Amino acid sequence: MSDNVAHALSGAGGGIVSMMLTYPLVSISSRLQVQKNDSGKDAYKNTLDAFVKIMAKEGPRGLYSGLSSGVFGIAVTNGVYYYCYEAVKAIFDKAKGNGKPMTTGESMLAGALAGSAVVFATHPIWTVNTRLTVRKGMEADKEAEGIKPKRPNALAVAASILKNEGIAGLYSGVMAALVLVINPIIQYTVFEQVKNKMSKMKTLSNFDFFLLGAFSKLCATGITYPYIVIKSRMQVSQKPEERYNSIWDGFTKIIANEGVAGLYKGISSKIVQSVLTAAFLFMAKEMLFDWAVWVLVLAGARKARVAAGKA
């Protein structure tokens, strides 16, 4: 068996670790992204204000609403991404020979193919996760008014979407998500190219991978953030008059009603979350890779003679 499975397992494990460590920031950024009215007394003004209000109304549980679907989603996302990315990378390596690293164009193509596969495989999971995260805030408001709504789980939310909106509901915002394939393309291209340059000068440590992950994600998130906002809003059930019919429609409505700043709501918490997530992910993945190989060897899915090295 090739290293693709080991990369998929270590990527999934690294994703779980990074998601659990940074999930409160995921929750806060999601709520800020879908918030359209900034003037209400309960509106979140910024990341810190959102944190304080969520803690006051919902307690620590509010910061972790939708965690189970988020952990499941990131495990599947990273597993699929790394498997596909490494598979394409292996094809390039075999074609070129001589151990030459991928060019920038090859890194981008590998990222595009892997990212597209991830979108189609995992978008419904993230739609459910977004609605669970935002629903928690809505439930807190209703409870303050003396209404006690039911607290659905991920399966209940998915079933409700299928019943009321069909498969299309689970894929709300999928076009924006496909555009966002450029995010990991930028991220992994920057990561691979900087890693190749640094590896020529020194042996990279776990901390180096942490810094490389943080830097590459900072570049990607800063460039693609408006699409993240539009995708999040399209994933949330909205009134017909508020619904975005397309990515361009989302851009025009947000700018018309909220100004350019509306395209960057929650960016501070998202950048911190994204950078930390990527940093922990890359560091954890490198640490978990050898363990994944060892598990595959014990399971008889891989020959022991190649267990010590990374292909």
Coordinates of N, CA, C and O in Angstrom, one line a residue, residues 63-180:
L63 N -19.7 27.9 23.1 CA -18.5 28.0 22.3 C -18.1 26.7 21.5 O -17.3 26.7 20.6
Y64 N -18.8 25.6 22.0 CA -18.5 24.3 21.4 C -19.7 23.7 20.7 O -19.7 22.5 20.5
S65 N -20.7 24.5 20.4 CA -21.9 24.0 19.7 C -21.5 23.5 18.3 O -20.8 24.2 17.6
G66 N -21.9 22.3 18.0 CA -21.6 21.7 16.7 C -20.2 21.1 16.7 O -19.7 20.7 15.6
L67 N -19.6 20.9 17.8 CA -18.2 20.4 17.8 C -18.1 19.0 17.2 O -17.2 18.7 16.4
S68 N -19.1 18.1 17.5 CA -19.0 16.7 17.0 C -19.0 16.7 15.5 O -18.2 16.0 14.9
S69 N -19.9 17.5 14.9 CA -19.9 17.5 13.4 C -18.7 18.2 12.8 O -18.2 17.8 11.8
G70 N -18.2 19.2 13.6 CA -16.9 19.8 13.2 C -15.7 18.9 13.2 O -14.9 18.9 12.2
V71 N -15.6 18.1 14.2 CA -14.5 17.1 14.3 C -14.6 16.1 13.2 O -13.7 15.7 12.6
F72 N -15.9 15.6 13.0 CA -16.1 14.6 12.0 C -15.8 15.2 10.6 O -15.1 14.5 9.8
G73 N -16.2 16.4 10.4 CA -16.0 17.1 9.1 C -14.6 17.3 8.8 O -14.1 17.0 7.7
I74 N -13.8 17.7 9.8 CA -12.4 18.0 9.6 C -11.6 16.7 9.4 O -10.6 16.7 8.6
A75 N -12.0 15.6 10.1 CA -11.3 14.4 9.9 C -11.5 13.9 8.4 O -10.6 13.4 7.8
V76 N -12.8 13.9 8.0 CA -13.1 13.5 6.6 C -12.4 14.4 5.6 O -11.8 14.0 4.6
T77 N -12.5 15.7 5.8 CA -11.9 16.7 4.9 C -10.4 16.5 4.8 O -9.9 16.4 3.6
N78 N -9.7 16.4 5.9 CA -8.3 16.2 5.8 C -7.9 14.9 5.2 O -6.9 14.7 4.5
G79 N -8.6 13.8 5.6 CA -8.3 12.5 5.1 C -8.4 12.5 3.6 O -7.5 12.0 2.9
V80 N -9.6 13.0 3.1 CA -9.8 13.0 1.6 C -8.7 13.9 0.9 O -8.1 13.5 -0.1
Y81 N -8.5 15.1 1.5 CA -7.6 16.0 0.9 C -6.1 15.4 0.8 O -5.5 15.5 -0.3
Y82 N -5.6 14.9 1.9 CA -4.3 14.4 1.9 C -4.1 13.2 1.0 O -3.1 13.0 0.3
Y83 N -5.1 12.4 1.0 CA -5.0 11.2 0.1 C -4.9 11.6 -1.3 O -4.1 11.1 -2.1
C84 N -5.9 12.5 -1.7 CA -5.9 12.9 -3.1 C -4.6 13.8 -3.5 O -4.1 13.6 -4.6
Y85 N -4.2 14.6 -2.6 CA -3.1 15.5 -2.8 C -1.8 14.6 -3.0 O -1.0 14.8 -3.9
E86 N -1.6 13.7 -2.1 CA -0.4 12.8 -2.2 C -0.5 11.9 -3.4 O 0.5 11.6 -4.0
A87 N -1.7 11.5 -3.8 CA -1.8 10.6 -5.0 C -1.4 11.4 -6.2 O -0.7 10.9 -7.1
V88 N -1.9 12.6 -6.4 CA -1.5 13.5 -7.5 C 0.0 13.8 -7.5 O 0.7 13.7 -8.5
K89 N 0.5 14.1 -6.3 CA 1.9 14.4 -6.1 C 2.8 13.2 -6.5 O 3.8 13.3 -7.1
A90 N 2.3 12.0 -6.1 CA 3.1 10.8 -6.5 C 3.1 10.6 -8.0 O 4.1 10.1 -8.6
I91 N 2.0 10.9 -8.7 CA 2.0 10.9 -10.2 C 3.1 11.8 -10.8 O 3.8 11.4 -11.7
F92 N 3.1 13.0 -10.2 CA 4.1 14.0 -10.7 C 5.5 13.5 -10.4 O 6.4 13.6 -11.3
D93 N 5.7 13.0 -9.2 CA 7.1 12.5 -8.8 C 7.5 11.4 -9.7 O 8.7 11.3 -10.2
K94 N 6.6 10.5 -10.1 CA 6.9 9.3 -10.9 C 7.3 9.8 -12.3 O 8.2 9.2 -13.0
A95 N 6.5 10.7 -12.8 CA 6.7 11.2 -14.2 C 8.0 12.0 -14.3 O 8.7 11.9 -15.3
K96 N 8.4 12.7 -13.3 CA 9.6 13.6 -13.4 C 10.9 12.8 -13.0 O 11.9 12.9 -13.6
G97 N 10.7 11.9 -12.0 CA 11.9 11.1 -11.5 C 12.9 12.0 -10.9 O 12.8 13.2 -10.7
N98 N 14.0 11.4 -10.5 CA 15.2 12.1 -9.9 C 14.9 12.9 -8.6 O 15.7 13.7 -8.1
G99 N 13.7 12.6 -8.0 CA 13.4 13.2 -6.7 C 13.2 14.7 -6.8 O 13.4 15.4 -5.8
K100 N 12.9 15.2 -7.9 CA 12.7 16.7 -8.1 C 11.4 17.1 -7.4 O 10.4 16.5 -7.5
P101 N 11.4 18.2 -6.6 CA 10.2 18.7 -6.0 C 9.2 19.3 -7.0 O 9.6 19.6 -8.1
M102 N 7.9 19.3 -6.6 CA 6.9 19.8 -7.5 C 7.1 21.3 -7.8 O 7.6 22.1 -6.9
T103 N 6.8 21.7 -8.9 CA 6.8 23.2 -9.3 C 5.6 23.8 -8.7 O 4.7 23.2 -8.2
T104 N 5.6 25.2 -8.7 CA 4.4 25.9 -8.2 C 3.1 25.5 -9.0 O 2.1 25.3 -8.3
G105 N 3.2 25.4 -10.3 CA 2.1 25.0 -11.1 C 1.5 23.6 -10.7 O 0.3 23.4 -10.6
E106 N 2.5 22.7 -10.5 CA 2.1 21.3 -10.1 C 1.4 21.3 -8.7 O 0.5 20.6 -8.5
S107 N 2.0 22.1 -7.8 CA 1.4 22.2 -6.5 C 0.0 22.7 -6.5 O -1.0 22.2 -5.9
M108 N -0.2 23.7 -7.4 CA -1.6 24.3 -7.5 C -2.6 23.3 -8.1 O -3.7 23.2 -7.7
L109 N -2.1 22.6 -9.2 CA -3.0 21.6 -9.8 C -3.4 20.5 -8.8 O -4.5 20.1 -8.7
A110 N -2.4 20.0 -8.1 CA -2.7 19.0 -7.1 C -3.6 19.5 -6.0 O -4.6 18.8 -5.6
G111 N -3.5 20.7 -5.6 CA -4.4 21.3 -4.6 C -5.8 21.5 -5.1 O -6.7 21.3 -4.4
A112 N -5.9 21.9 -6.4 CA -7.2 22.1 -7.0 C -8.0 20.8 -7.1 O -9.2 20.7 -6.8
L113 N -7.3 19.7 -7.6 CA -8.0 18.4 -7.7 C -8.4 17.9 -6.3 O -9.5 17.4 -6.1
A114 N -7.5 18.0 -5.4 CA -7.8 17.5 -4.0 C -8.9 18.3 -3.4 O -9.8 17.8 -2.7
G115 N -8.8 19.6 -3.5 CA -9.8 20.5 -2.9 C -11.2 20.3 -3.5 O -12.2 20.3 -2.8
S116 N -11.3 20.1 -4.8 CA -12.6 19.9 -5.4 C -13.2 18.6 -4.9 O -14.4 18.5 -4.7
A117 N -12.3 17.5 -4.8 CA -12.8 16.3 -4.2 C -13.4 16.4 -2.8 O -14.4 15.9 -2.4
V118 N -12.7 17.2 -2.0 CA -13.1 17.5 -0.6 C -14.4 18.2 -0.6 O -15.3 17.9 0.2
V119 N -14.6 19.2 -1.5 CA -15.9 20.0 -1.5 C -17.1 19.0 -1.7 O -18.1 19.1 -1.0
F120 N -17.0 18.2 -2.7 CA -18.1 17.4 -3.1 C -18.4 16.3 -2.0 O -19.5 15.9 -1.7
A121 N -17.3 15.9 -1.3 CA -17.4 14.8 -0.3 C -17.9 15.3 1.0 O -18.6 14.6 1.8
T122 N -17.5 16.6 1.4 CA -17.8 17.1 2.7 C -18.7 18.3 2.9 O -19.0 18.7 4.0
H123 N -19.1 18.9 1.8 CA -19.9 20.1 1.9 C -21.2 20.0 2.8 O -21.5 20.8 3.6
P124 N -21.9 18.9 2.6 CA -23.1 18.7 3.5 C -22.7 18.7 5.0 O -23.5 19.2 5.8
I125 N -21.6 18.1 5.3 CA -21.2 18.1 6.7 C -21.0 19.5 7.3 O -21.5 19.9 8.4
W126 N -20.4 20.4 6.5 CA -20.1 21.7 6.9 C -21.4 22.6 6.9 O -21.5 23.6 7.7
T127 N -22.3 22.3 6.0 CA -23.6 23.0 6.0 C -24.3 22.7 7.3 O -24.8 23.6 8.0
V128 N -24.3 21.4 7.7 CA -24.9 21.1 9.0 C -24.2 21.7 10.2 O -24.8 22.2 11.1
N129 N -22.9 21.7 10.1 CA -22.1 22.3 11.2 C -22.4 23.8 11.4 O -22.5 24.3 12.5
T130 N -22.4 24.5 10.2 CA -22.7 25.9 10.3 C -24.1 26.2 10.9 O -24.2 27.1 11.7
R131 N -25.1 25.5 10.5 CA -26.4 25.7 11.0 C -26.5 25.3 12.5 O -27.2 26.0 13.3
L132 N -25.8 24.3 12.9 CA -25.7 24.0 14.3 C -25.1 25.1 15.1 O -25.6 25.5 16.2
T133 N -24.0 25.6 14.6 CA -23.3 26.7 15.3 C -24.1 27.9 15.5 O -24.2 28.5 16.5
V134 N -24.8 28.3 14.4 CA -25.6 29.6 14.4 C -26.9 29.3 15.2 O -27.3 30.2 15.9
R135 N -27.4 28.1 15.0 CA -28.7 27.8 15.7 C -28.5 28.0 17.2 O -29.4 28.4 17.9
K136 N -27.4 27.6 17.7 CA -27.1 27.7 19.2 C -27.3 29.2 19.7 O -27.9 29.4 20.7
G137 N -26.9 30.1 18.9 CA -27.1 31.5 19.2 C -28.5 31.9 19.2 O -29.0 32.7 20.1
M138 N -29.3 31.4 18.2 CA -30.7 31.7 18.1 C -31.5 31.1 19.2 O -32.4 31.7 19.8
E139 N -31.1 29.9 19.7 CA -31.7 29.3 20.8 C -31.6 30.0 22.1 O -32.5 30.1 22.9
A140 N -30.4 30.6 22.2 CA -30.1 31.4 23.4 C -31.0 32.6 23.5 O -31.5 32.9 24.6
D141 N -31.2 33.2 22.4 CA -32.1 34.4 22.3 C -33.6 34.0 22.7 O -34.3 34.7 23.4
K142 N -34.0 32.8 22.2 CA -35.4 32.4 22.4 C -35.5 32.0 23.9 O -36.6 32.2 24.5
E143 N -34.5 31.4 24.5 CA -34.6 31.0 25.9 C -34.6 32.2 26.8 O -35.3 32.2 27.8
A144 N -34.0 33.3 26.3 CA -34.0 34.6 27.1 C -35.5 35.1 27.1 O -35.9 35.9 28.0
E145 N -36.2 34.8 26.1 CA -37.6 35.2 26.0 C -38.6 34.2 26.6 O -39.8 34.4 26.5
G146 N -38.1 33.2 27.3 CA -38.9 32.2 27.9 C -39.3 31.1 27.1 O -40.1 30.2 27.5
I147 N -38.8 31.0 25.8 CA -39.1 29.9 24.9 C -38.0 28.8 25.0 O -36.8 29.2 25.0
K148 N -38.4 27.6 25.2 CA -37.4 26.5 25.3 C -37.4 25.7 24.0 O -38.1 24.7 24.0
P149 N -36.6 26.0 23.0 CA -36.6 25.2 21.8 C -35.8 23.9 22.0 O -35.0 23.8 22.9
K150 N -36.1 22.9 21.1 CA -35.4 21.7 21.2 C -34.0 21.9 20.7 O -33.7 22.8 19.9
R151 N -33.1 21.1 21.2 CA -31.7 21.2 20.8 C -31.4 20.0 19.9 O -31.0 18.9 20.4
P152 N -31.5 20.2 18.6 CA -31.2 19.1 17.7 C -29.7 18.7 17.6 O -28.9 19.6 17.8
N153 N -29.5 17.5 17.2 CA -28.1 17.1 16.9 C -27.8 17.2 15.4 O -28.7 17.6 14.7
A154 N -26.6 16.8 15.0 CA -26.3 16.9 13.6 C -27.2 16.1 12.7 O -27.6 16.5 11.6
L155 N -27.5 14.9 13.1 CA -28.4 14.0 12.3 C -29.8 14.6 12.1 O -30.4 14.6 11.1
A156 N -30.3 15.2 13.2 CA -31.6 15.8 13.2 C -31.6 17.0 12.2 O -32.6 17.3 11.5
V157 N -30.5 17.8 12.3 CA -30.4 19.0 11.4 C -30.3 18.5 9.9 O -31.0 19.1 9.0
A158 N -29.5 17.5 9.7 CA -29.4 17.0 8.3 C -30.7 16.5 7.8 O -31.1 16.7 6.6
A159 N -31.4 15.7 8.7 CA -32.7 15.2 8.3 C -33.7 16.3 7.9 O -34.5 16.3 7.0
S160 N -33.7 17.4 8.8 CA -34.6 18.5 8.5 C -34.3 19.2 7.2 O -35.2 19.6 6.5
I161 N -33.0 19.4 6.9 CA -32.6 20.0 5.7 C -33.1 19.2 4.5 O -33.6 19.7 3.5
L162 N -32.9 17.9 4.6 CA -33.3 17.0 3.5 C -34.8 17.0 3.3 O -35.3 17.1 2.1
K163 N -35.5 17.1 4.4 CA -37.0 17.1 4.3 C -37.5 18.4 3.7 O -38.4 18.4 2.9
N164 N -37.0 19.5 4.1 CA -37.5 20.8 3.7 C -36.9 21.4 2.5 O -37.5 22.2 1.8
E165 N -35.6 21.1 2.2 CA -34.9 21.7 1.1 C -34.3 20.7 0.1 O -33.8 21.1 -1.0
G166 N -34.3 19.4 0.5 CA -33.8 18.4 -0.4 C -32.2 18.4 -0.4 O -31.6 19.1 0.4
I167 N -31.7 17.6 -1.3 CA -30.2 17.5 -1.4 C -29.6 18.9 -1.7 O -28.5 19.2 -1.2
A168 N -30.3 19.7 -2.4 CA -29.8 21.1 -2.7 C -29.5 21.9 -1.5 O -28.6 22.7 -1.4
G169 N -30.3 21.6 -0.4 CA -30.1 22.3 0.8 C -28.8 22.0 1.5 O -28.1 22.8 2.1
L170 N -28.4 20.7 1.4 CA -27.1 20.3 2.0 C -26.0 20.9 1.2 O -24.8 21.0 1.7
Y171 N -26.2 21.2 -0.1 CA -25.1 21.8 -0.9 C -25.3 23.3 -1.1 O -24.8 23.8 -2.1
S172 N -26.0 23.9 -0.2 CA -26.2 25.4 -0.2 C -24.8 26.0 -0.2 O -24.0 25.7 0.7
G173 N -24.5 26.9 -1.1 CA -23.2 27.6 -1.1 C -22.1 26.8 -1.7 O -20.9 27.2 -1.5
V174 N -22.4 25.7 -2.4 CA -21.3 24.9 -2.9 C -20.5 25.6 -3.9 O -19.3 25.3 -4.0
M175 N -21.1 26.5 -4.7 CA -20.3 27.2 -5.7 C -19.2 28.1 -5.1 O -18.1 28.1 -5.5
A176 N -19.6 28.7 -3.9 CA -18.6 29.5 -3.2 C -17.6 28.6 -2.6 O -16.4 29.0 -2.6
A177 N -18.0 27.4 -2.2 CA -17.0 26.5 -1.6 C -16.0 26.0 -2.7 O -14.8 25.8 -2.4
L178 N -16.5 25.9 -3.9 CA -15.6 25.5 -5.0 C -14.6 26.6 -5.3 O -13.5 26.3 -5.7
V179 N -15.1 27.8 -5.3 CA -14.2 28.9 -5.5 C -13.1 28.9 -4.4 O -11.9 29.2 -4.6
L180 N -13.6 28.5 -3.2 CA -12.6 28.5 -2.0 C -11.6 27.4 -2.1 O -10.7 27.3 -1.3

